[in-house]
PDB file of C-alpha atoms and ligand atoms in Angstrom:
ATOM      1  CA  MET A 965      -4.373  11.447  33.822  1.00 68.00           C
ATOM      2  CA  ARG A 966      -3.904   9.023  30.972  1.00 81.00           C
ATOM      3  CA  ASP A 967      -6.193   6.020  30.522  1.00 93.00           C
ATOM      4  CA  PRO A 968      -4.247   3.057  32.020  1.00 95.00           C
ATOM      5  CA  LYS A 969      -5.288   0.870  29.086  1.00 97.00           C
ATOM      6  CA  ILE A 970      -3.260   3.048  26.732  1.00 98.00           C
ATOM      7  CA  GLY A 971       0.216   1.516  26.813  1.00 97.00           C
ATOM      8  CA  GLU A 972       3.427   2.280  24.974  1.00 97.00           C
ATOM      9  CA  ILE A 973       3.108   4.535  21.942  1.00 98.00           C
ATOM     10  CA  LEU A 974       4.069   2.591  18.821  1.00 98.00           C
ATOM     11  CA  VAL A 975       3.671   5.309  16.171  1.00 98.00           C
ATOM     12  CA  GLN A 976       3.641   9.027  16.996  1.00 98.00           C
ATOM     13  CA  PRO A 977       1.344  11.540  15.254  1.00 98.00           C
ATOM     14  CA  ASP A 978       4.198  13.196  13.322  1.00 98.00           C
ATOM     15  CA  GLN A 979       5.465   9.815  12.112  1.00 98.00           C
ATOM     16  CA  LEU A 980       1.954   8.981  10.895  1.00 98.00           C
ATOM     17  CA  GLN A 981       1.670  12.279   9.083  1.00 98.00           C
ATOM     18  CA  ARG A 982       5.056  11.948   7.384  1.00 98.00           C
ATOM     19  CA  ARG A 983       4.524   8.358   6.272  1.00 98.00           C
ATOM     20  CA  VAL A 984       0.991   9.025   5.008  1.00 98.00           C
ATOM     21  CA  ARG A 985       2.360  11.885   2.919  1.00 98.00           C
ATOM     22  CA  GLU A 986       5.076   9.626   1.446  1.00 98.00           C
ATOM     23  CA  LEU A 987       2.541   6.921   0.623  1.00 98.00           C
ATOM     24  CA  GLY A 988       0.289   9.507  -1.019  1.00 98.00           C
ATOM     25  CA  GLU A 989       3.156  10.733  -3.192  1.00 98.00           C
ATOM     26  CA  GLN A 990       4.066   7.188  -4.193  1.00 98.00           C
ATOM     27  CA  ILE A 991       0.452   6.294  -5.025  1.00 98.00           C
ATOM     28  CA  SER A 992      -0.033   9.535  -6.976  1.00 98.00           C
ATOM     29  CA  ALA A 993       2.979   8.727  -9.143  1.00 98.00           C
ATOM     30  CA  ASP A 994       2.054   5.060  -9.640  1.00 98.00           C
ATOM     31  CA  TYR A 995      -1.605   5.695 -10.517  1.00 98.00           C
ATOM     32  CA  GLU A 996      -1.211   8.835 -12.637  1.00 97.00           C
ATOM     33  CA  GLY A 997      -3.872   8.801 -15.369  1.00 96.00           C
ATOM     34  CA  ARG A 998      -5.624   5.676 -14.048  1.00 98.00           C
ATOM     35  CA  ASN A 999      -8.360   7.151 -11.818  1.00 98.00           C
ATOM     36  CA  PRO A1000      -7.869   4.623  -8.983  1.00 98.00           C
ATOM     37  CA  LEU A1001     -10.735   3.508  -6.776  1.00 98.00           C
ATOM     38  CA  LEU A1002      -9.750   3.416  -3.122  1.00 98.00           C
ATOM     39  CA  ILE A1003     -11.718   0.880  -1.138  1.00 98.00           C
ATOM     40  CA  GLY A1004     -11.832   1.554   2.575  1.00 98.00           C
ATOM     41  CA  VAL A1005     -12.523  -1.313   4.917  1.00 94.00           C
ATOM     42  CA  LEU A1006     -14.829  -0.033   7.641  1.00 94.00           C
ATOM     43  CA  LYS A1007     -14.476   1.054  10.229  1.00 94.00           C
ATOM     44  CA  GLY A1008     -10.807   1.159  11.216  1.00 95.00           C
ATOM     45  CA  ALA A1009      -9.364   2.230   7.869  1.00 97.00           C
ATOM     46  CA  ILE A1010     -11.393   5.432   7.413  1.00 97.00           C
ATOM     47  CA  PHE A1011      -9.047   7.532   9.536  1.00 98.00           C
ATOM     48  CA  PHE A1012      -5.986   6.480   7.536  1.00 98.00           C
ATOM     49  CA  LEU A1013      -7.907   6.605   4.251  1.00 98.00           C
ATOM     50  CA  SER A1014      -9.171  10.144   4.699  1.00 98.00           C
ATOM     51  CA  ASP A1015      -5.664  11.402   5.498  1.00 98.00           C
ATOM     52  CA  LEU A1016      -4.123   9.357   2.668  1.00 98.00           C
ATOM     53  CA  MET A1017      -6.641  10.460   0.045  1.00 98.00           C
ATOM     54  CA  ARG A1018      -5.871  14.112   0.758  1.00 98.00           C
ATOM     55  CA  GLU A1019      -2.204  13.407  -0.045  1.00 98.00           C
ATOM     56  CA  ILE A1020      -3.084  11.858  -3.427  1.00 98.00           C
ATOM     57  CA  THR A1021      -2.824  14.390  -6.222  1.00 98.00           C
ATOM     58  CA  CYS A1022      -4.233  12.393  -9.164  1.00 96.00           C
ATOM     59  CA  PRO A1023      -8.012  12.021  -9.729  1.00 98.00           C
ATOM     60  CA  CYS A1024      -9.330   9.171  -7.575  1.00 98.00           C
ATOM     61  CA  GLU A1025     -12.554   7.854  -6.088  1.00 98.00           C
ATOM     62  CA  VAL A1026     -13.562   6.109  -2.886  1.00 98.00           C
ATOM     63  CA  ASP A1027     -15.981   3.357  -1.894  1.00 98.00           C
ATOM     64  CA  PHE A1028     -16.419   1.328   1.291  1.00 98.00           C
ATOM     65  CA  MET A1029     -16.946  -2.209   2.455  1.00 97.00           C
ATOM     66  CA  ALA A1030     -17.722  -3.464   5.916  1.00 94.00           C
ATOM     67  CA  ILE A1031     -16.682  -6.944   6.905  1.00 90.00           C
ATOM     68  CA  SER A1032     -16.818  -8.665  10.235  1.00 82.00           C
ATOM     69  CA  SER A1033     -13.635 -10.220  11.520  1.00 66.00           C
ATOM     70  CA  TYR A1034     -13.133 -10.370  15.275  1.00 55.00           C
ATOM     71  CA  GLY A1035     -16.310  -8.962  16.770  1.00 54.00           C
ATOM     72  CA  SER A1036     -15.175  -7.478  20.043  1.00 51.00           C
ATOM     73  CA  SER A1037     -12.546 -10.103  20.864  1.00 55.00           C
ATOM     74  CA  THR A1038      -8.843  -9.608  20.060  1.00 56.00           C
ATOM     75  CA  ALA A1039      -8.138 -12.959  18.327  1.00 59.00           C
ATOM     76  CA  SER A1040      -8.797 -13.855  14.679  1.00 62.00           C
ATOM     77  CA  SER A1041     -11.550 -16.330  13.954  1.00 61.00           C
ATOM     78  CA  GLY A1042     -10.793 -16.525  10.227  1.00 63.00           C
ATOM     79  CA  VAL A1043     -14.538 -16.228   9.636  1.00 70.00           C
ATOM     80  CA  VAL A1044     -15.353 -13.247   7.431  1.00 82.00           C
ATOM     81  CA  ARG A1045     -18.767 -11.909   6.581  1.00 86.00           C
ATOM     82  CA  ILE A1046     -19.672  -8.984   4.296  1.00 92.00           C
ATOM     83  CA  LEU A1047     -21.825  -6.553   6.272  1.00 94.00           C
ATOM     84  CA  LYS A1048     -21.837  -3.808   3.620  1.00 96.00           C
ATOM     85  CA  ASP A1049     -20.823  -4.265   0.005  1.00 97.00           C
ATOM     86  CA  LEU A1050     -19.483  -1.724  -2.495  1.00 98.00           C
ATOM     87  CA  ASP A1051     -21.931   0.726  -4.059  1.00 97.00           C
ATOM     88  CA  ALA A1052     -20.737   0.045  -7.619  1.00 97.00           C
ATOM     89  CA  PRO A1053     -19.102  -2.682  -9.738  1.00 98.00           C
ATOM     90  CA  ILE A1054     -15.289  -2.606  -9.980  1.00 98.00           C
ATOM     91  CA  GLU A1055     -14.831  -4.437 -13.289  1.00 98.00           C
ATOM     92  CA  GLY A1056     -12.061  -2.733 -15.241  1.00 98.00           C
ATOM     93  CA  ARG A1057     -11.174  -0.403 -12.360  1.00 98.00           C
ATOM     94  CA  HIS A1058      -7.774   0.093 -10.759  1.00 98.00           C
ATOM     95  CA  VAL A1059      -8.595  -0.854  -7.198  1.00 98.00           C
ATOM     96  CA  LEU A1060      -6.521  -0.035  -4.140  1.00 98.00           C
ATOM     97  CA  VAL A1061      -7.752  -1.618  -0.922  1.00 98.00           C
ATOM     98  CA  VAL A1062      -6.922   0.533   2.092  1.00 98.00           C
ATOM     99  CA  GLU A1063      -6.624  -1.353   5.369  1.00 97.00           C
ATOM    100  CA  ASP A1064      -5.756  -0.262   8.875  1.00 97.00           C
ATOM    101  CA  ILE A1065      -3.786  -3.347   9.908  1.00 96.00           C
ATOM    102  CA  ILE A1066      -2.821  -6.765   8.613  1.00 94.00           C
ATOM    103  CA  ASP A1067      -2.539  -9.221  11.464  1.00 92.00           C
ATOM    104  CA  SER A1068      -2.926 -12.878  10.430  1.00 90.00           C
ATOM    105  CA  GLY A1069      -3.861 -11.686   6.941  1.00 91.00           C
ATOM    106  CA  LEU A1070      -6.951 -13.916   6.871  1.00 89.00           C
ATOM    107  CA  THR A1071      -9.415 -11.044   6.503  1.00 88.00           C
ATOM    108  CA  LEU A1072      -7.479  -9.495   3.657  1.00 92.00           C
ATOM    109  CA  GLN A1073      -6.936 -12.823   1.933  1.00 91.00           C
ATOM    110  CA  TYR A1074     -10.679 -13.359   1.854  1.00 91.00           C
ATOM    111  CA  LEU A1075     -11.295  -9.819   0.643  1.00 94.00           C
ATOM    112  CA  MET A1076      -8.693 -10.048  -2.144  1.00 95.00           C
ATOM    113  CA  ARG A1077     -10.239 -13.257  -3.454  1.00 93.00           C
ATOM    114  CA  ASN A1078     -13.708 -11.761  -3.317  1.00 94.00           C
ATOM    115  CA  LEU A1079     -12.683  -8.525  -5.089  1.00 97.00           C
ATOM    116  CA  GLY A1080     -10.420 -10.331  -7.570  1.00 98.00           C
ATOM    117  CA  ALA A1081     -13.425 -12.351  -8.763  1.00 97.00           C
ATOM    118  CA  ARG A1082     -15.103  -9.078  -9.827  1.00 98.00           C
ATOM    119  CA  ARG A1083     -12.447  -8.594 -12.554  1.00 98.00           C
ATOM    120  CA  PRO A1084     -10.799  -5.265 -11.642  1.00 98.00           C
ATOM    121  CA  ALA A1085      -8.067  -4.030 -14.024  1.00 98.00           C
ATOM    122  CA  SER A1086      -5.647  -4.132 -11.081  1.00 98.00           C
ATOM    123  CA  LEU A1087      -5.931  -4.890  -7.383  1.00 98.00           C
ATOM    124  CA  GLU A1088      -3.402  -3.755  -4.772  1.00 98.00           C
ATOM    125  CA  VAL A1089      -3.302  -3.178  -1.028  1.00 98.00           C
ATOM    126  CA  CYS A1090      -2.218  -0.199   1.040  1.00 98.00           C
ATOM    127  CA  ALA A1091      -2.012  -1.077   4.731  1.00 98.00           C
ATOM    128  CA  LEU A1092      -1.057   1.337   7.471  1.00 98.00           C
ATOM    129  CA  LEU A1093       0.282  -1.317   9.828  1.00 97.00           C
ATOM    130  CA  THR A1094       1.388  -4.915   9.752  1.00 96.00           C
ATOM    131  CA  LYS A1095       2.481  -7.410  12.382  1.00 94.00           C
ATOM    132  CA  PRO A1096       4.859  -9.611  10.383  1.00 87.00           C
ATOM    133  CA  GLU A1097       5.343 -12.075  13.250  1.00 86.00           C
ATOM    134  CA  ARG A1098       1.680 -13.052  13.094  1.00 83.00           C
ATOM    135  CA  ARG A1099       1.231 -13.508   9.355  1.00 79.00           C
ATOM    136  CA  ALA A1100      -0.538 -16.807   8.628  1.00 81.00           C
ATOM    137  CA  VAL A1101      -0.977 -16.345   4.873  1.00 86.00           C
ATOM    138  CA  ASP A1102       1.403 -15.257   2.103  1.00 85.00           C
ATOM    139  CA  LEU A1103       0.337 -11.677   1.520  1.00 86.00           C
ATOM    140  CA  THR A1104       2.558  -8.648   0.994  1.00 89.00           C
ATOM    141  CA  PRO A1105       0.861  -5.251   0.653  1.00 96.00           C
ATOM    142  CA  ARG A1106       2.090  -3.126  -2.246  1.00 98.00           C
ATOM    143  CA  TYR A1107       2.106  -0.083   0.066  1.00 98.00           C
ATOM    144  CA  LEU A1108       2.850  -0.298   3.769  1.00 98.00           C
ATOM    145  CA  GLY A1109       3.053   2.312   6.506  1.00 98.00           C
ATOM    146  CA  PHE A1110       4.778   0.630   9.430  1.00 98.00           C
ATOM    147  CA  GLU A1111       5.719  -2.771  10.788  1.00 97.00           C
ATOM    148  CA  ILE A1112       4.808  -3.096  14.447  1.00 97.00           C
ATOM    149  CA  PRO A1113       5.611  -5.759  17.055  1.00 95.00           C
ATOM    150  CA  ASP A1114       3.122  -8.425  18.076  1.00 95.00           C
ATOM    151  CA  ARG A1115       1.037  -6.232  20.396  1.00 96.00           C
ATOM    152  CA  PHE A1116      -2.650  -5.400  20.212  1.00 97.00           C
ATOM    153  CA  ALA A1117      -2.691  -1.887  18.782  1.00 98.00           C
ATOM    154  CA  ILE A1118      -5.221   0.905  19.376  1.00 98.00           C
ATOM    155  CA  GLY A1119      -5.685   4.417  18.028  1.00 98.00           C
ATOM    156  CA  TYR A1120      -5.762   6.185  14.627  1.00 98.00           C
ATOM    157  CA  GLY A1121      -8.790   4.074  13.719  1.00 98.00           C
ATOM    158  CA  LEU A1122      -7.866   0.888  15.588  1.00 98.00           C
ATOM    159  CA  ASP A1123     -10.250  -0.121  18.318  1.00 97.00           C
ATOM    160  CA  VAL A1124     -10.798  -2.527  21.108  1.00 96.00           C
ATOM    161  CA  ALA A1125     -14.538  -3.068  21.508  1.00 95.00           C
ATOM    162  CA  GLU A1126     -15.140   0.125  19.457  1.00 96.00           C
ATOM    163  CA  ARG A1127     -13.092   2.400  21.711  1.00 97.00           C
ATOM    164  CA  TYR A1128      -9.854   4.366  21.220  1.00 98.00           C
ATOM    165  CA  ARG A1129     -10.301   4.916  17.476  1.00 98.00           C
ATOM    166  CA  ASN A1130      -9.952   8.665  18.079  1.00 98.00           C
ATOM    167  CA  LEU A1131      -6.421   8.605  19.509  1.00 98.00           C
ATOM    168  CA  PRO A1132      -4.109  10.660  17.240  1.00 98.00           C
ATOM    169  CA  TYR A1133      -1.319   8.045  17.623  1.00 98.00           C
ATOM    170  CA  VAL A1134      -1.036   4.252  17.578  1.00 98.00           C
ATOM    171  CA  ALA A1135      -0.443   2.710  20.992  1.00 98.00           C
ATOM    172  CA  ALA A1136      -0.230  -0.783  22.426  1.00 98.00           C
ATOM    173  CA  LEU A1137      -3.205  -1.883  24.513  1.00 98.00           C
ATOM    174  CA  GLN A1138      -2.143  -2.370  28.114  1.00 96.00           C
ATOM    175  CA  GLU A1139      -3.732  -5.746  28.917  1.00 84.00           C
TER     176      GLU A1139
HETATM  177  P1  LIG B2483      -6.473 -10.425  10.358  1.00 92.18           P
HETATM  178  O1  LIG B2483      -7.553 -11.128   9.620  1.00 92.18           O
HETATM  179  O2  LIG B2483      -5.922 -11.288  11.466  1.00 92.18           O
HETATM  180  O3  LIG B2483      -5.359  -9.936   9.467  1.00 92.18           O
HETATM  181  O4  LIG B2483      -7.119  -9.186  11.106  1.00 92.18           O
HETATM  182  C1  LIG B2483      -7.454  -8.041  10.412  1.00 92.18           C
HETATM  183  C2  LIG B2483      -8.426  -7.156  11.135  1.00 92.18           C
HETATM  184  O5  LIG B2483      -8.481  -7.411  12.540  1.00 92.18           O
HETATM  185  C3  LIG B2483      -8.004  -5.713  11.006  1.00 92.18           C
HETATM  186  O6  LIG B2483      -8.581  -5.120   9.858  1.00 92.18           O
HETATM  187  C4  LIG B2483      -8.486  -5.104  12.295  1.00 92.18           C
HETATM  188  O7  LIG B2483      -9.831  -4.681  12.162  1.00 92.18           O
HETATM  189  C5  LIG B2483      -8.409  -6.224  13.295  1.00 92.18           C
HETATM  190  N1  LIG B2483      -7.146  -6.191  14.048  1.00 92.18           N
HETATM  191  C6  LIG B2483      -6.075  -7.003  13.909  1.00 92.18           C
HETATM  192  N2  LIG B2483      -5.082  -6.680  14.751  1.00 92.18           N
HETATM  193  C7  LIG B2483      -5.536  -5.614  15.440  1.00 92.18           C
HETATM  194  C8  LIG B2483      -4.938  -4.788  16.475  1.00 92.18           C
HETATM  195  O8  LIG B2483      -3.788  -4.955  16.922  1.00 92.18           O
HETATM  196  N3  LIG B2483      -5.724  -3.777  16.929  1.00 92.18           N
HETATM  197  C9  LIG B2483      -6.985  -3.526  16.464  1.00 92.18           C
HETATM  198  N4  LIG B2483      -7.558  -4.263  15.500  1.00 92.18           N
HETATM  199  C10 LIG B2483      -6.830  -5.299  15.005  1.00 92.18           C
HETATM  200 MG1  LIG B2484     -10.365  -3.666  10.025  1.00 92.18          MG
END
């Protein structure tokens, strides 16, 4: 008896696992000897980040930020607020922001400007998912898991009103 709100599966567990491993290999090669700092954007990205970090073979560190974007609605307001900031300064660090999904890109655009002003040595993005049809700002992540169609996605960290983060796959929300 599956929850009727869980619609079509967009990314299967084995596809997630394979792609996360590939991204980890790519990041390990690119950041060799640079001790990158992975910044996870709470809460959605922690599922992806914890899997990704275990596929990275070079020394690396992690920190977290919490920002508010949508609240419990499913449409972007463009208003971003920092709810929890990083524990430590990032000046001179090689920073890799890990995001669950880029939708309009407004949240990430704000975050990149904010982090860029703290003078990191480098600043890149690794996003699990993107909805290219919805992009409102010019922003291309250096590392990307999957492009998905313009559907509200749930699972593998993605929520609707805080639910469904624990699904082991990414599905479309059945509205
Ligand atoms: P953006 O500012 O429109 O790019 O939205 C980014 C944030 O909104 C993401 O980090 C998610 O937290 C949330 N979000 C956007 N699209 C979805 C979705 O399809 N499912 C769940 N959360 C989403
Ligand atoms: Mg998020």
